[in-house]
Short mmCIF file of the C-alpha atoms (twelve columns), coordinates in Angstrom:
data_MODEL
# 
_entry.id   MODEL 
# 
loop_
_atom_site.group_PDB 
_atom_site.id 
_atom_site.type_symbol 
_atom_site.label_atom_id 
_atom_site.label_alt_id 
_atom_site.label_comp_id 
_atom_site.label_asym_id 
_atom_site.label_seq_id 
_atom_site.Cartn_x 
_atom_site.Cartn_y 
_atom_site.Cartn_z 
_atom_site.pdbx_PDB_model_num 
ATOM 1   C CA . MET A 1   53.857  -26.180 -41.397 1 
ATOM 2   C CA . THR A 2   53.429  -22.508 -42.327 1 
ATOM 3   C CA . GLU A 3   49.836  -23.114 -43.362 1 
ATOM 4   C CA . ALA A 4   49.086  -24.824 -40.025 1 
ATOM 5   C CA . LEU A 5   50.685  -21.934 -38.132 1 
ATOM 6   C CA . ILE A 6   48.620  -19.385 -40.044 1 
ATOM 7   C CA . GLN A 7   45.459  -21.351 -39.360 1 
ATOM 8   C CA . ALA A 8   46.339  -21.569 -35.660 1 
ATOM 9   C CA . LEU A 9   46.988  -17.835 -35.495 1 
ATOM 10  C CA . PHE A 10  43.714  -17.169 -37.292 1 
ATOM 11  C CA . ASP A 11  41.799  -19.405 -34.870 1 
ATOM 12  C CA . TYR A 12  43.490  -17.716 -31.915 1 
ATOM 13  C CA . GLY A 13  42.656  -14.260 -33.278 1 
ATOM 14  C CA . LEU A 14  39.026  -15.276 -33.751 1 
ATOM 15  C CA . PHE A 15  38.905  -16.656 -30.213 1 
ATOM 16  C CA . LEU A 16  40.512  -13.477 -28.863 1 
ATOM 17  C CA . ALA A 17  37.975  -11.287 -30.701 1 
ATOM 18  C CA . LYS A 18  35.067  -13.289 -29.274 1 
ATOM 19  C CA . ALA A 19  36.555  -13.161 -25.786 1 
ATOM 20  C CA . LEU A 20  37.089  -9.400  -25.940 1 
ATOM 21  C CA . THR A 21  33.554  -8.897  -27.244 1 
ATOM 22  C CA . LEU A 22  32.163  -10.971 -24.381 1 
ATOM 23  C CA . VAL A 23  34.250  -9.094  -21.790 1 
ATOM 24  C CA . PHE A 24  33.160  -5.749  -23.234 1 
ATOM 25  C CA . ALA A 25  29.499  -6.786  -23.196 1 
ATOM 26  C CA . LEU A 26  29.722  -8.022  -19.614 1 
ATOM 27  C CA . GLY A 27  31.525  -4.849  -18.561 1 
ATOM 28  C CA . LEU A 28  28.867  -2.668  -20.180 1 
ATOM 29  C CA . LEU A 29  26.114  -4.668  -18.514 1 
ATOM 30  C CA . GLY A 30  27.891  -4.315  -15.178 1 
ATOM 31  C CA . LEU A 31  28.142  -0.549  -15.584 1 
ATOM 32  C CA . LEU A 32  24.459  -0.303  -16.483 1 
ATOM 33  C CA . LEU A 33  23.442  -2.381  -13.489 1 
ATOM 34  C CA . MET A 34  25.696  -0.333  -11.204 1 
ATOM 35  C CA . ARG A 35  24.179  2.884   -12.507 1 
ATOM 36  C CA . LEU A 36  20.734  1.361   -12.104 1 
ATOM 37  C CA . ARG A 37  21.474  0.545   -8.472  1 
ATOM 38  C CA . LEU A 38  22.998  3.932   -7.664  1 
ATOM 39  C CA . ARG A 39  20.722  6.277   -9.570  1 
ATOM 40  C CA . VAL A 40  17.342  4.714   -10.161 1 
ATOM 41  C CA . GLY A 41  16.457  3.369   -6.727  1 
ATOM 42  C CA . ASP A 42  12.827  4.287   -6.711  1 
ATOM 43  C CA . LEU A 43  11.767  5.778   -10.056 1 
ATOM 44  C CA . GLY A 44  9.298   8.584   -9.688  1 
ATOM 45  C CA . GLN A 45  10.656  9.999   -6.416  1 
ATOM 46  C CA . ASN A 46  13.643  11.852  -7.854  1 
ATOM 47  C CA . ASP A 47  12.394  12.612  -11.371 1 
ATOM 48  C CA . ASP A 48  11.627  16.194  -12.254 1 
ATOM 49  C CA . GLY A 49  8.199   16.604  -13.759 1 
ATOM 50  C CA . GLU A 50  5.272   18.952  -14.148 1 
ATOM 51  C CA . LEU A 51  1.572   18.940  -13.409 1 
ATOM 52  C CA . LEU A 52  -0.534  19.531  -16.517 1 
ATOM 53  C CA . VAL A 53  -4.016  21.084  -16.244 1 
ATOM 54  C CA . GLN A 54  -6.410  21.080  -19.200 1 
ATOM 55  C CA . ASN A 55  -9.667  23.030  -19.087 1 
ATOM 56  C CA . LEU A 56  -12.185 20.534  -20.455 1 
ATOM 57  C CA . THR A 57  -15.029 23.035  -20.155 1 
ATOM 58  C CA . HIS A 58  -13.331 25.271  -22.722 1 
ATOM 59  C CA . ARG A 59  -12.402 22.284  -24.851 1 
ATOM 60  C CA . PHE A 60  -16.015 21.094  -25.081 1 
ATOM 61  C CA . ALA A 61  -17.189 24.651  -25.785 1 
ATOM 62  C CA . ASP A 62  -14.595 25.060  -28.548 1 
ATOM 63  C CA . MET A 63  -15.708 21.817  -30.196 1 
ATOM 64  C CA . ALA A 64  -19.351 22.860  -30.017 1 
ATOM 65  C CA . ASP A 65  -18.445 26.247  -31.519 1 
ATOM 66  C CA . GLU A 66  -16.595 24.526  -34.332 1 
ATOM 67  C CA . ILE A 67  -19.718 22.544  -35.208 1 
ATOM 68  C CA . LYS A 68  -21.795 25.739  -35.180 1 
ATOM 69  C CA . ARG A 69  -19.208 27.521  -37.338 1 
ATOM 70  C CA . ASN A 70  -19.445 24.843  -40.004 1 
ATOM 71  C CA . THR A 71  -23.183 24.132  -39.905 1 
ATOM 72  C CA . LEU A 72  -24.914 27.466  -39.229 1 
ATOM 73  C CA . PRO A 73  -25.324 30.322  -41.702 1 
ATOM 74  C CA . PRO A 74  -22.832 33.130  -40.967 1 
ATOM 75  C CA . LYS A 75  -25.496 35.419  -39.505 1 
ATOM 76  C CA . ALA A 76  -26.924 32.708  -37.244 1 
ATOM 77  C CA . PHE A 77  -23.413 31.764  -36.144 1 
ATOM 78  C CA . LYS A 78  -22.646 35.348  -35.127 1 
ATOM 79  C CA . GLN A 79  -25.870 35.563  -33.152 1 
ATOM 80  C CA . ALA A 80  -25.103 32.269  -31.408 1 
ATOM 81  C CA . MET A 81  -21.603 33.465  -30.488 1 
ATOM 82  C CA . LYS A 82  -22.993 36.777  -29.207 1 
ATOM 83  C CA . GLN A 83  -25.511 34.963  -27.021 1 
ATOM 84  C CA . GLU A 84  -22.841 32.600  -25.742 1 
ATOM 85  C CA . ARG A 85  -20.507 35.473  -24.786 1 
ATOM 86  C CA . LYS A 86  -23.385 37.178  -22.988 1 
ATOM 87  C CA . GLN A 87  -24.125 34.039  -20.991 1 
ATOM 88  C CA . GLU A 88  -20.454 33.649  -20.166 1 
ATOM 89  C CA . LYS A 89  -20.277 37.234  -18.820 1 
ATOM 90  C CA . GLN A 90  -23.406 36.724  -16.732 1 
ATOM 91  C CA . ARG A 91  -21.949 33.524  -15.310 1 
ATOM 92  C CA . ALA A 92  -18.687 35.289  -14.493 1 
ATOM 93  C CA . LYS A 93  -20.472 38.157  -12.750 1 
ATOM 94  C CA . ALA A 94  -22.812 35.980  -10.765 1 
ATOM 95  C CA . VAL A 95  -20.119 33.630  -9.593  1 
ATOM 96  C CA . ALA A 96  -16.653 34.216  -8.353  1 
ATOM 97  C CA . ARG A 97  -16.357 30.584  -7.449  1 
ATOM 98  C CA . ASP A 98  -19.844 29.282  -6.812  1 
ATOM 99  C CA . ARG A 99  -19.539 26.650  -9.496  1 
ATOM 100 C CA . ARG A 100 -18.056 23.456  -8.252  1 
ATOM 101 C CA . ARG A 101 -15.120 21.828  -10.006 1 
ATOM 102 C CA . VAL A 102 -14.765 18.315  -11.366 1 
ATOM 103 C CA . PHE A 103 -11.158 17.168  -11.613 1 
ATOM 104 C CA . VAL A 104 -10.583 14.362  -14.111 1 
ATOM 105 C CA . ILE A 105 -7.733  11.866  -13.726 1 
ATOM 106 C CA . ASP A 106 -7.001  9.137   -16.271 1 
ATOM 107 C CA . PHE A 107 -5.403  5.870   -15.127 1 
ATOM 108 C CA . HIS A 108 -4.347  3.251   -17.670 1 
ATOM 109 C CA . GLY A 109 -3.232  0.110   -15.874 1 
ATOM 110 C CA . ASP A 110 -0.621  -2.491  -16.729 1 
ATOM 111 C CA . ILE A 111 0.731   -5.479  -14.819 1 
ATOM 112 C CA . MET A 112 3.019   -3.335  -12.648 1 
ATOM 113 C CA . ALA A 113 0.640   -0.334  -12.436 1 
ATOM 114 C CA . THR A 114 3.462   1.892   -13.680 1 
ATOM 115 C CA . GLU A 115 1.245   5.008   -13.775 1 
ATOM 116 C CA . VAL A 116 1.020   4.995   -9.976  1 
ATOM 117 C CA . ALA A 117 4.123   7.236   -9.777  1 
ATOM 118 C CA . GLY A 118 2.311   9.981   -11.675 1 
ATOM 119 C CA . LEU A 119 -0.951  9.292   -9.842  1 
ATOM 120 C CA . ARG A 120 0.588   9.968   -6.430  1 
ATOM 121 C CA . GLU A 121 1.911   13.328  -7.663  1 
ATOM 122 C CA . VAL A 122 -1.458  14.357  -9.087  1 
ATOM 123 C CA . VAL A 123 -3.318  13.324  -5.932  1 
ATOM 124 C CA . SER A 124 -0.891  15.195  -3.663  1 
ATOM 125 C CA . ALA A 125 -1.267  18.387  -5.715  1 
ATOM 126 C CA . LEU A 126 -5.042  17.986  -5.881  1 
ATOM 127 C CA . LEU A 127 -5.462  17.585  -2.123  1 
ATOM 128 C CA . MET A 128 -3.684  20.887  -1.509  1 
ATOM 129 C CA . GLU A 129 -6.209  22.797  -3.631  1 
ATOM 130 C CA . ALA A 130 -9.565  20.991  -3.805  1 
ATOM 131 C CA . ASP A 131 -12.336 21.602  -1.289  1 
ATOM 132 C CA . ALA A 132 -15.435 19.745  -0.143  1 
ATOM 133 C CA . GLU A 133 -17.646 21.029  -3.000  1 
ATOM 134 C CA . ASP A 134 -15.320 19.628  -5.653  1 
ATOM 135 C CA . GLU A 135 -15.485 16.162  -7.202  1 
ATOM 136 C CA . VAL A 136 -12.840 13.851  -8.625  1 
ATOM 137 C CA . LEU A 137 -13.630 11.620  -11.595 1 
ATOM 138 C CA . VAL A 138 -11.129 8.851   -12.295 1 
ATOM 139 C CA . ARG A 139 -11.426 7.347   -15.777 1 
ATOM 140 C CA . LEU A 140 -10.080 3.887   -15.028 1 
ATOM 141 C CA . ASP A 141 -8.912  1.338   -17.577 1 
ATOM 142 C CA . ASN A 142 -7.170  -1.487  -15.744 1 
ATOM 143 C CA . ALA A 143 -7.208  -5.288  -16.086 1 
ATOM 144 C CA . GLY A 144 -5.100  -5.888  -12.978 1 
ATOM 145 C CA . GLY A 145 -1.580  -7.025  -12.165 1 
ATOM 146 C CA . ALA A 146 0.807   -7.239  -9.213  1 
ATOM 147 C CA . VAL A 147 -0.899  -7.076  -5.833  1 
ATOM 148 C CA . HIS A 148 1.489   -4.653  -4.129  1 
ATOM 149 C CA . GLU A 149 1.514   -2.170  -7.031  1 
ATOM 150 C CA . HIS A 150 -2.260  -2.101  -7.459  1 
ATOM 151 C CA . GLY A 151 -2.697  -1.943  -3.714  1 
ATOM 152 C CA . LEU A 152 -0.621  1.240   -3.721  1 
ATOM 153 C CA . ALA A 153 -2.706  2.634   -6.591  1 
ATOM 154 C CA . ALA A 154 -5.908  1.910   -4.639  1 
ATOM 155 C CA . SER A 155 -4.388  3.638   -1.600  1 
ATOM 156 C CA . GLN A 156 -3.744  6.762   -3.677  1 
ATOM 157 C CA . LEU A 157 -7.418  6.918   -4.663  1 
ATOM 158 C CA . LEU A 158 -8.393  6.263   -1.061  1 
ATOM 159 C CA . ARG A 159 -6.500  9.427   -0.076  1 
ATOM 160 C CA . ILE A 160 -9.019  11.398  -2.155  1 
ATOM 161 C CA . ARG A 161 -12.020 9.865   -0.416  1 
ATOM 162 C CA . GLU A 162 -10.513 10.187  3.061   1 
ATOM 163 C CA . HIS A 163 -9.851  13.871  2.346   1 
ATOM 164 C CA . GLY A 164 -13.611 14.387  2.138   1 
ATOM 165 C CA . LEU A 165 -13.842 14.770  -1.637  1 
ATOM 166 C CA . SER A 166 -16.502 13.007  -3.676  1 
ATOM 167 C CA . LEU A 167 -14.752 10.299  -5.731  1 
ATOM 168 C CA . THR A 168 -16.348 8.761   -8.802  1 
ATOM 169 C CA . VAL A 169 -14.726 6.048   -10.901 1 
ATOM 170 C CA . ALA A 170 -15.844 5.664   -14.520 1 
ATOM 171 C CA . VAL A 171 -15.128 2.373   -16.282 1 
ATOM 172 C CA . ASP A 172 -15.457 2.601   -20.039 1 
ATOM 173 C CA . LYS A 173 -13.558 -0.600  -20.867 1 
ATOM 174 C CA . VAL A 174 -12.281 -2.683  -17.956 1 
ATOM 175 C CA . ALA A 175 -11.824 -2.610  -14.179 1 
ATOM 176 C CA . ALA A 176 -10.929 -6.164  -13.275 1 
ATOM 177 C CA . SER A 177 -8.974  -7.781  -10.453 1 
ATOM 178 C CA . GLY A 178 -6.438  -5.132  -9.353  1 
ATOM 179 C CA . GLY A 179 -8.466  -2.670  -11.413 1 
ATOM 180 C CA . TYR A 180 -11.572 -3.365  -9.334  1 
ATOM 181 C CA . LEU A 181 -9.432  -3.129  -6.194  1 
ATOM 182 C CA . MET A 182 -8.857  0.488   -7.240  1 
ATOM 183 C CA . ALA A 183 -12.454 1.147   -8.295  1 
ATOM 184 C CA . CYS A 184 -14.112 -0.141  -5.133  1 
ATOM 185 C CA . VAL A 185 -12.809 2.725   -2.964  1 
ATOM 186 C CA . ALA A 186 -14.931 5.250   -4.895  1 
ATOM 187 C CA . ASN A 187 -18.129 6.741   -3.525  1 
ATOM 188 C CA . ARG A 188 -19.719 5.858   -6.859  1 
ATOM 189 C CA . ILE A 189 -18.797 3.605   -9.788  1 
ATOM 190 C CA . VAL A 190 -20.286 4.106   -13.245 1 
ATOM 191 C CA . ALA A 191 -19.616 1.744   -16.127 1 
ATOM 192 C CA . ALA A 192 -20.335 1.527   -19.829 1 
ATOM 193 C CA . PRO A 193 -22.827 -1.233  -20.769 1 
ATOM 194 C CA . PHE A 194 -20.133 -3.540  -22.143 1 
ATOM 195 C CA . ALA A 195 -17.343 -2.671  -19.716 1 
ATOM 196 C CA . VAL A 196 -15.665 -5.665  -18.073 1 
ATOM 197 C CA . VAL A 197 -15.905 -5.590  -14.274 1 
ATOM 198 C CA . GLY A 198 -14.970 -7.990  -11.481 1 
ATOM 199 C CA . SER A 199 -12.433 -10.821 -11.626 1 
ATOM 200 C CA . ILE A 200 -12.038 -10.649 -7.843  1 
ATOM 201 C CA . GLY A 201 -9.417  -13.338 -7.485  1 
ATOM 202 C CA . VAL A 202 -5.694  -13.946 -7.101  1 
ATOM 203 C CA . LEU A 203 -3.298  -16.116 -9.079  1 
ATOM 204 C CA . ALA A 204 0.370   -16.916 -9.424  1 
ATOM 205 C CA . GLU A 205 1.917   -18.533 -12.487 1 
ATOM 206 C CA . MET A 206 5.421   -19.571 -13.461 1 
ATOM 207 C CA . PRO A 207 7.182   -22.088 -15.712 1 
ATOM 208 C CA . ASN A 208 9.586   -24.691 -14.325 1 
ATOM 209 C CA . PHE A 209 12.700  -25.775 -16.261 1 
ATOM 210 C CA . HIS A 210 13.961  -28.405 -13.803 1 
ATOM 211 C CA . ARG A 211 13.414  -31.454 -16.023 1 
ATOM 212 C CA . TRP A 212 14.951  -29.730 -19.045 1 
ATOM 213 C CA . LEU A 213 18.050  -28.799 -17.027 1 
ATOM 214 C CA . GLU A 214 18.271  -32.333 -15.665 1 
ATOM 215 C CA . ARG A 215 18.124  -33.844 -19.151 1 
ATOM 216 C CA . ASN A 216 20.967  -31.568 -20.237 1 
ATOM 217 C CA . GLY A 217 23.156  -32.309 -17.244 1 
ATOM 218 C CA . VAL A 218 22.795  -28.859 -15.641 1 
ATOM 219 C CA . ASP A 219 22.711  -28.658 -11.862 1 
ATOM 220 C CA . PHE A 220 20.811  -25.877 -10.115 1 
ATOM 221 C CA . GLU A 221 21.381  -24.962 -6.479  1 
ATOM 222 C CA . LEU A 222 19.211  -22.732 -4.335  1 
ATOM 223 C CA . HIS A 223 20.214  -21.900 -0.762  1 
ATOM 224 C CA . THR A 224 17.796  -20.179 1.600   1 
ATOM 225 C CA . ALA A 225 17.530  -19.336 5.279   1 
ATOM 226 C CA . GLY A 226 13.931  -19.622 6.398   1 
ATOM 227 C CA . GLU A 227 11.590  -22.516 5.693   1 
ATOM 228 C CA . TYR A 228 9.410   -20.613 3.255   1 
ATOM 229 C CA . LYS A 229 11.866  -18.085 1.850   1 
ATOM 230 C CA . ARG A 230 11.213  -19.658 -1.542  1 
ATOM 231 C CA . THR A 231 8.210   -21.923 -2.135  1 
ATOM 232 C CA . LEU A 232 8.394   -22.544 -5.901  1 
ATOM 233 C CA . THR A 233 11.317  -21.871 -8.248  1 
ATOM 234 C CA . LEU A 234 11.942  -21.602 -11.957 1 
ATOM 235 C CA . PHE A 235 14.865  -23.998 -12.097 1 
ATOM 236 C CA . GLY A 236 14.756  -26.191 -8.993  1 
ATOM 237 C CA . GLU A 237 12.590  -29.226 -8.295  1 
ATOM 238 C CA . ASN A 238 9.340   -28.019 -6.756  1 
ATOM 239 C CA . THR A 239 7.740   -29.915 -3.899  1 
ATOM 240 C CA . ASP A 240 4.172   -30.570 -2.821  1 
ATOM 241 C CA . GLU A 241 4.934   -28.701 0.401   1 
ATOM 242 C CA . GLY A 242 6.026   -25.652 -1.580  1 
ATOM 243 C CA . ARG A 243 2.899   -25.798 -3.733  1 
ATOM 244 C CA . ALA A 244 0.690   -26.100 -0.648  1 
ATOM 245 C CA . LYS A 245 2.371   -23.076 0.949   1 
ATOM 246 C CA . LEU A 246 1.904   -20.986 -2.191  1 
ATOM 247 C CA . ARG A 247 -1.779  -21.916 -2.325  1 
ATOM 248 C CA . GLU A 248 -2.062  -20.863 1.319   1 
ATOM 249 C CA . GLN A 249 -0.474  -17.500 0.491   1 
ATOM 250 C CA . LEU A 250 -2.865  -17.031 -2.428  1 
ATOM 251 C CA . GLU A 251 -5.862  -17.722 -0.175  1 
ATOM 252 C CA . GLU A 252 -4.584  -15.219 2.385   1 
ATOM 253 C CA . THR A 253 -4.188  -12.564 -0.312  1 
ATOM 254 C CA . HIS A 254 -7.666  -13.339 -1.642  1 
ATOM 255 C CA . GLN A 255 -9.111  -12.862 1.847   1 
ATOM 256 C CA . LEU A 256 -7.370  -9.479  2.125   1 
ATOM 257 C CA . PHE A 257 -8.748  -8.547  -1.295  1 
ATOM 258 C CA . LYS A 258 -12.302 -9.461  -0.254  1 
ATOM 259 C CA . SER A 259 -11.992 -7.716  3.102   1 
ATOM 260 C CA . PHE A 260 -10.818 -4.524  1.410   1 
ATOM 261 C CA . ILE A 261 -13.744 -4.581  -1.020  1 
ATOM 262 C CA . GLN A 262 -16.219 -5.330  1.774   1 
ATOM 263 C CA . THR A 263 -15.069 -2.209  3.625   1 
ATOM 264 C CA . TYR A 264 -16.062 0.093   0.765   1 
ATOM 265 C CA . ARG A 265 -18.853 -1.944  -0.873  1 
ATOM 266 C CA . PRO A 266 -20.499 -3.505  2.210   1 
ATOM 267 C CA . ASP A 267 -23.669 -4.563  0.372   1 
ATOM 268 C CA . LEU A 268 -21.818 -6.794  -2.093  1 
ATOM 269 C CA . ASP A 269 -22.482 -10.529 -1.893  1 
ATOM 270 C CA . LEU A 270 -18.827 -11.571 -1.934  1 
ATOM 271 C CA . ALA A 271 -19.670 -15.258 -1.980  1 
ATOM 272 C CA . ARG A 272 -21.303 -14.551 -5.351  1 
ATOM 273 C CA . VAL A 273 -18.870 -12.087 -6.900  1 
ATOM 274 C CA . ALA A 274 -15.437 -12.979 -5.445  1 
ATOM 275 C CA . THR A 275 -15.047 -16.123 -7.527  1 
ATOM 276 C CA . GLY A 276 -12.600 -14.762 -10.083 1 
ATOM 277 C CA . GLU A 277 -15.380 -14.342 -12.652 1 
ATOM 278 C CA . TYR A 278 -15.985 -11.125 -14.534 1 
ATOM 279 C CA . TRP A 279 -19.176 -9.528  -15.821 1 
ATOM 280 C CA . HIS A 280 -20.199 -6.884  -18.332 1 
ATOM 281 C CA . GLY A 281 -21.802 -3.605  -17.332 1 
ATOM 282 C CA . GLU A 282 -25.485 -4.583  -17.015 1 
ATOM 283 C CA . GLN A 283 -24.648 -7.782  -15.130 1 
ATOM 284 C CA . ALA A 284 -22.230 -5.870  -12.892 1 
ATOM 285 C CA . LEU A 285 -24.984 -3.364  -12.092 1 
ATOM 286 C CA . ALA A 286 -27.405 -6.146  -11.137 1 
ATOM 287 C CA . LEU A 287 -24.760 -7.670  -8.842  1 
ATOM 288 C CA . GLY A 288 -23.970 -4.330  -7.175  1 
ATOM 289 C CA . LEU A 289 -20.424 -4.111  -8.499  1 
ATOM 290 C CA . VAL A 290 -21.241 -0.734  -10.074 1 
ATOM 291 C CA . ASP A 291 -23.861 1.915   -9.307  1 
ATOM 292 C CA . ALA A 292 -24.971 3.135   -12.733 1 
ATOM 293 C CA . LEU A 293 -24.558 2.495   -16.449 1 
ATOM 294 C CA . LYS A 294 -22.995 5.509   -18.123 1 
ATOM 295 C CA . THR A 295 -19.904 6.332   -20.128 1 
ATOM 296 C CA . SER A 296 -17.419 8.843   -18.772 1 
ATOM 297 C CA . ASP A 297 -18.263 11.094  -21.740 1 
ATOM 298 C CA . ASP A 298 -21.944 11.357  -20.792 1 
ATOM 299 C CA . TYR A 299 -20.989 11.815  -17.147 1 
ATOM 300 C CA . LEU A 300 -18.803 14.818  -17.997 1 
ATOM 301 C CA . LEU A 301 -21.342 16.375  -20.362 1 
ATOM 302 C CA . ALA A 302 -23.974 16.174  -17.628 1 
ATOM 303 C CA . ALA A 303 -21.595 17.614  -15.022 1 
ATOM 304 C CA . ARG A 304 -20.748 20.509  -17.338 1 
ATOM 305 C CA . ALA A 305 -24.144 22.077  -16.618 1 
ATOM 306 C CA . ASP A 306 -23.157 23.096  -13.082 1 
ATOM 307 C CA . ALA A 307 -19.405 22.474  -12.847 1 
ATOM 308 C CA . ASP A 308 -16.123 23.492  -14.396 1 
ATOM 309 C CA . LEU A 309 -14.136 20.535  -15.694 1 
ATOM 310 C CA . TYR A 310 -10.354 20.169  -15.452 1 
ATOM 311 C CA . ARG A 311 -8.186  17.241  -16.511 1 
ATOM 312 C CA . LEU A 312 -5.074  16.689  -14.379 1 
ATOM 313 C CA . SER A 313 -2.017  14.688  -15.428 1 
ATOM 314 C CA . TYR A 314 1.640   14.448  -14.485 1 
ATOM 315 C CA . LYS A 315 4.456   14.464  -17.011 1 
ATOM 316 C CA . ALA A 316 7.800   13.163  -15.763 1 
ATOM 317 C CA . HIS A 317 10.977  14.409  -17.436 1 
ATOM 318 C CA . LYS A 318 13.546  11.635  -17.815 1 
ATOM 319 C CA . ARG A 319 16.724  11.399  -19.819 1 
ATOM 320 C CA . PRO A 320 16.919  8.566   -22.397 1 
ATOM 321 C CA . LEU A 321 19.308  6.529   -20.243 1 
ATOM 322 C CA . ASP A 322 17.003  6.875   -17.243 1 
ATOM 323 C CA . ARG A 323 14.098  5.647   -19.365 1 
ATOM 324 C CA . LEU A 324 16.190  2.642   -20.437 1 
ATOM 325 C CA . LEU A 325 17.165  1.856   -16.857 1 
ATOM 326 C CA . GLY A 326 13.583  2.277   -15.779 1 
ATOM 327 C CA . ALA A 327 12.466  -0.231  -18.409 1 
ATOM 328 C CA . ILE A 328 15.091  -2.699  -17.169 1 
ATOM 329 C CA . ARG A 329 13.930  -2.232  -13.605 1 
ATOM 330 C CA . LEU A 330 10.289  -2.695  -14.544 1 
ATOM 331 C CA . GLY A 331 11.171  -5.836  -16.495 1 
ATOM 332 C CA . MET A 332 13.037  -7.257  -13.515 1 
ATOM 333 C CA . SER A 333 10.129  -6.379  -11.225 1 
ATOM 334 C CA . ALA A 334 7.652   -8.015  -13.572 1 
ATOM 335 C CA . LEU A 335 9.758   -11.178 -13.633 1 
ATOM 336 C CA . ALA A 336 10.105  -11.195 -9.861  1 
ATOM 337 C CA . SER A 337 6.364   -10.735 -9.423  1 
ATOM 338 C CA . ARG A 338 5.725   -13.932 -11.354 1 
ATOM 339 C CA . LEU A 339 7.841   -16.163 -9.150  1 
ATOM 340 C CA . PRO A 340 6.620   -16.992 -5.650  1 
ATOM 341 C CA . LEU A 341 4.505   -13.876 -5.177  1 
ATOM 342 C CA . ALA A 342 0.741   -13.738 -5.430  1 
ATOM 343 C CA . VAL A 343 -0.184  -11.849 -8.560  1 
ATOM 344 C CA . SER A 344 -3.620  -10.324 -9.103  1 
ATOM 345 C CA . ARG A 345 -4.002  -10.314 -12.870 1 
ATOM 346 C CA . GLY A 346 -7.615  -9.832  -13.861 1 
ATOM 347 C CA . VAL A 347 -9.089  -10.920 -17.189 1 
ATOM 348 C CA . GLY A 348 -6.820  -12.320 -19.846 1 
# 
């Protein structure tokens, strides 16, 4: 009897420990979600940060000087440095600000275009200072993602063009789908010979666990108000009507995509290029998707002859907990974007 009582008490204690652990975990999750709702809202709007400016002209000159220092005899190196300083003084005397400026912005895309928060800050600062003689070079590396996020990113680049500044997009690796949506607003697109360009299409993808839930005796209920509030679901039984509606939404988004591109690249044969296919640099040039074959490195070295080069970036300052909450929010957004929404993904 005593042994049975001890065993019962032990089992109860184990159950109590598990229950308390579960309650604690749920409570912690609830607090995190509450803090997420109250404090995060829209990440990027309330974060303190700073604009970083790097003088690429000086950086290139320093690298060239370092090569001279290590390859020329000491006397020849001194003469080269003397001549370079003389040229620099002459340039400074002749020009207060005759030389144009090329502002360089890097954009590395992901599914949710998370760098758009920093991009909007950089563009806003740039438009307050740049003038009509200046140029903006965007080094774009983006394989696409969610339509609404990449649409916002394209709109930020469009602000530059509408402000009267010359906008060039350089594609060294990939500008596909949502990435090409961004690139097409430029006055000029240059691409490396093997860069991936195009993928002008729209897709939506999602798994469905309905049959698995049914086999395991799990019911799933979804209540909506509005005939097409939810077309396809993860856990419910999807219908042909829902699939047809989603395909209709995808076609509508594709038409918007093509119309946007046509506005800024009117000579493109969209019937040929808006098939979801992608092409490498030389093929993209032949199709009119890009205007020249050149890496961003060669573009900047050529511009250095008559322009001063500056790289602009935005560094947001976030506390560790804010970064964690931001990651949770981005994960939730990524999941939501895969459900009934049209998702422009690009190559992959």
